Amino acid sequence: ELEEAWASRQKQLEEALALQRFEDVHRDAAGFVRDKREEVGAVDEAPKDVAGAEAALRRVDELAGEVAGQAERLDQVGVQAE
């Protein structure tokens, strides 16, 4: 009986730890996505010349690279949610 109670408590603690880890990863991923949305939304208007368009395109490429660099971490949230 005591061993059953201990095993049940151990399982509860393992599940709580897994939930805490998920919440940590989710919080980090949500913050990253929120920051990138703010950066994308910070563009006030379309570029007015070629230099402005090239600069905007470079920034889009930078953002795409940052998102691609975080893809594994973002995917981890989906895997842990299952």
Coordinates of N, CA and C in Angstrom, one line a residue:
E1 N 0.8 -1.2 0.0 CA 0.0 0.0 0.0 C 0.9 1.3 0.0
L2 N 1.9 1.3 0.8 CA 2.8 2.4 0.9 C 3.6 2.5 -0.4
E3 N 4.0 1.4 -1.0 CA 4.7 1.5 -2.3 C 3.8 2.0 -3.4
E4 N 2.5 1.6 -3.4 CA 1.5 2.2 -4.3 C 1.4 3.7 -4.2
A5 N 1.3 4.1 -3.0 CA 1.1 5.6 -2.7 C 2.4 6.3 -3.2
W6 N 3.5 5.7 -2.9 CA 4.8 6.3 -3.3 C 4.9 6.4 -4.9
A7 N 4.5 5.3 -5.5 CA 4.5 5.3 -7.0 C 3.6 6.3 -7.6
S8 N 2.4 6.4 -7.0 CA 1.4 7.4 -7.4 C 1.9 8.8 -7.3
R9 N 2.5 9.1 -6.1 CA 3.1 10.4 -5.9 C 4.3 10.7 -6.8
Q10 N 5.1 9.7 -7.1 CA 6.2 9.9 -8.0 C 5.7 10.2 -9.4
K11 N 4.6 9.5 -9.8 CA 4.0 9.8 -11.1 C 3.5 11.2 -11.2
Q12 N 2.8 11.7 -10.1 CA 2.3 13.0 -10.1 C 3.4 14.0 -10.2
L13 N 4.5 13.8 -9.5 CA 5.6 14.7 -9.5 C 6.3 14.7 -10.9
E14 N 6.4 13.6 -11.5 CA 7.0 13.6 -12.9 C 6.1 14.3 -13.9
E15 N 4.8 14.2 -13.7 CA 3.8 14.9 -14.6 C 3.9 16.4 -14.3
A16 N 4.0 16.8 -13.1 CA 4.1 18.2 -12.7 C 5.4 18.8 -13.3
L17 N 6.5 18.0 -13.3 CA 7.8 18.5 -13.8 C 7.7 18.6 -15.3
A18 N 7.0 17.6 -16.0 CA 6.8 17.7 -17.4 C 6.0 18.9 -17.8
L19 N 5.0 19.2 -17.0 CA 4.1 20.4 -17.3 C 4.9 21.7 -17.1
Q20 N 5.7 21.7 -16.1 CA 6.6 22.9 -15.8 C 7.5 23.1 -17.0
R21 N 8.2 22.1 -17.5 CA 9.1 22.2 -18.6 C 8.3 22.7 -19.8
F22 N 7.2 22.1 -20.1 CA 6.4 22.6 -21.2 C 6.0 24.0 -21.1
E23 N 5.6 24.5 -19.9 CA 5.3 25.9 -19.7 C 6.5 26.8 -19.9
D24 N 7.6 26.4 -19.5 CA 8.8 27.2 -19.7 C 9.1 27.3 -21.2
V25 N 9.1 26.2 -21.9 CA 9.4 26.2 -23.4 C 8.3 27.0 -24.1
H26 N 7.0 26.8 -23.7 CA 5.9 27.6 -24.3 C 6.1 29.1 -24.1
R27 N 6.4 29.5 -22.9 CA 6.6 30.9 -22.5 C 7.7 31.5 -23.4
D28 N 8.8 30.8 -23.5 CA 9.9 31.3 -24.3 C 9.5 31.4 -25.7
A29 N 8.9 30.4 -26.3 CA 8.5 30.4 -27.7 C 7.4 31.5 -27.9
A30 N 6.5 31.7 -27.0 CA 5.5 32.7 -27.2 C 6.1 34.1 -27.2
G31 N 7.1 34.3 -26.3 CA 7.8 35.6 -26.2 C 8.5 35.8 -27.5
F32 N 9.2 34.8 -28.0 CA 9.9 35.0 -29.3 C 8.9 35.4 -30.4
V33 N 7.8 34.7 -30.5 CA 6.9 34.9 -31.6 C 6.3 36.3 -31.4
R34 N 6.0 36.7 -30.2 CA 5.4 38.0 -29.9 C 6.4 39.1 -30.3
D35 N 7.7 38.9 -30.0 CA 8.7 39.9 -30.3 C 8.8 40.1 -31.8
K36 N 8.8 38.9 -32.6 CA 8.9 39.0 -34.0 C 7.7 39.6 -34.6
R37 N 6.5 39.4 -34.1 CA 5.3 40.0 -34.6 C 5.4 41.5 -34.4
E38 N 5.9 42.0 -33.3 CA 6.1 43.4 -33.0 C 7.1 44.0 -34.0
E39 N 8.1 43.3 -34.3 CA 9.1 43.8 -35.2 C 8.5 44.0 -36.6
V40 N 7.8 43.0 -37.0 CA 7.1 43.0 -38.3 C 6.1 44.1 -38.4
G41 N 5.3 44.2 -37.3 CA 4.3 45.2 -37.2 C 4.8 46.7 -37.1
A42 N 6.1 46.8 -36.7 CA 6.7 48.1 -36.5 C 6.9 48.9 -37.8
V43 N 6.8 48.2 -38.9 CA 7.0 48.8 -40.2 C 5.8 49.7 -40.5
D44 N 6.1 51.0 -40.6 CA 5.0 52.0 -40.7 C 4.5 52.1 -42.1
E45 N 5.4 52.1 -43.1 CA 4.9 52.3 -44.4 C 5.9 51.6 -45.4
A46 N 5.4 51.5 -46.6 CA 6.2 50.8 -47.7 C 7.4 51.7 -48.0
P47 N 8.5 51.1 -48.4 CA 9.7 51.9 -48.8 C 9.3 52.8 -50.0
K48 N 10.0 53.9 -50.1 CA 9.7 54.9 -51.1 C 10.7 54.9 -52.2
D49 N 11.8 54.1 -52.0 CA 12.9 54.1 -53.1 C 13.5 52.7 -53.1
V50 N 14.4 52.5 -54.0 CA 15.1 51.2 -54.1 C 15.9 50.9 -52.9
A51 N 16.6 51.9 -52.4 CA 17.5 51.7 -51.2 C 16.6 51.2 -50.0
G52 N 15.4 51.9 -49.8 CA 14.5 51.5 -48.8 C 14.0 50.1 -49.0
A53 N 13.7 49.8 -50.2 CA 13.1 48.4 -50.5 C 14.2 47.4 -50.2
E54 N 15.4 47.7 -50.6 CA 16.5 46.7 -50.3 C 16.7 46.5 -48.8
A55 N 16.7 47.6 -48.1 CA 16.8 47.5 -46.6 C 15.7 46.7 -46.0
A56 N 14.5 46.9 -46.5 CA 13.3 46.2 -46.0 C 13.5 44.7 -46.3
L57 N 13.9 44.4 -47.5 CA 14.1 43.0 -47.9 C 15.2 42.3 -47.1
R58 N 16.3 43.1 -46.8 CA 17.3 42.5 -45.9 C 16.7 42.2 -44.5
R59 N 15.9 43.1 -44.0 CA 15.3 42.9 -42.7 C 14.4 41.7 -42.7
V60 N 13.6 41.5 -43.8 CA 12.8 40.3 -43.9 C 13.6 39.1 -43.9
D61 N 14.7 39.1 -44.6 CA 15.6 37.9 -44.7 C 16.2 37.7 -43.3
E62 N 16.5 38.7 -42.5 CA 17.1 38.5 -41.2 C 16.0 37.9 -40.3
L63 N 14.8 38.4 -40.4 CA 13.7 37.8 -39.5 C 13.4 36.4 -39.9
A64 N 13.5 36.1 -41.2 CA 13.2 34.7 -41.6 C 14.3 33.8 -41.1
G65 N 15.6 34.3 -41.1 CA 16.7 33.5 -40.5 C 16.5 33.3 -39.0
E66 N 16.1 34.3 -38.3 CA 15.9 34.2 -36.9 C 14.8 33.1 -36.6
V67 N 13.7 33.2 -37.4 CA 12.6 32.2 -37.2 C 13.1 30.8 -37.5
A68 N 13.8 30.7 -38.6 CA 14.3 29.4 -39.0 C 15.3 28.8 -37.9
G69 N 16.1 29.7 -37.3 CA 17.0 29.3 -36.3 C 16.3 28.8 -35.0
Q70 N 15.0 29.3 -34.9 CA 14.2 28.9 -33.7 C 13.2 27.8 -34.0
A71 N 13.2 27.3 -35.2 CA 12.2 26.3 -35.7 C 12.2 25.1 -34.8
E72 N 13.3 24.6 -34.4 CA 13.4 23.4 -33.6 C 12.7 23.6 -32.3
R73 N 13.1 24.8 -31.7 CA 12.5 25.1 -30.4 C 11.0 25.3 -30.5
L74 N 10.5 25.9 -31.6 CA 9.1 26.1 -31.8 C 8.4 24.8 -32.0
D75 N 9.0 23.9 -32.8 CA 8.4 22.6 -33.0 C 8.3 21.8 -31.7
Q76 N 9.3 22.0 -30.8 CA 9.3 21.3 -29.5 C 8.0 21.6 -28.7
V77 N 7.5 22.8 -28.9 CA 6.3 23.2 -28.1 C 5.1 22.3 -28.6
G78 N 5.0 22.1 -30.0 CA 4.0 21.3 -30.5 C 4.1 19.8 -30.1
V79 N 5.3 19.3 -30.1 CA 5.6 17.9 -29.7 C 5.2 17.7 -28.2
Q80 N 5.6 18.6 -27.4 CA 5.4 18.5 -26.0 C 3.9 18.6 -25.7
A81 N 3.2 19.4 -26.5 CA 1.7 19.6 -26.3 C 1.0 18.3 -26.5
E82 N 1.5 17.4 -27.4 CA 0.8 16.2 -27.7 C 1.0 15.3 -26.5

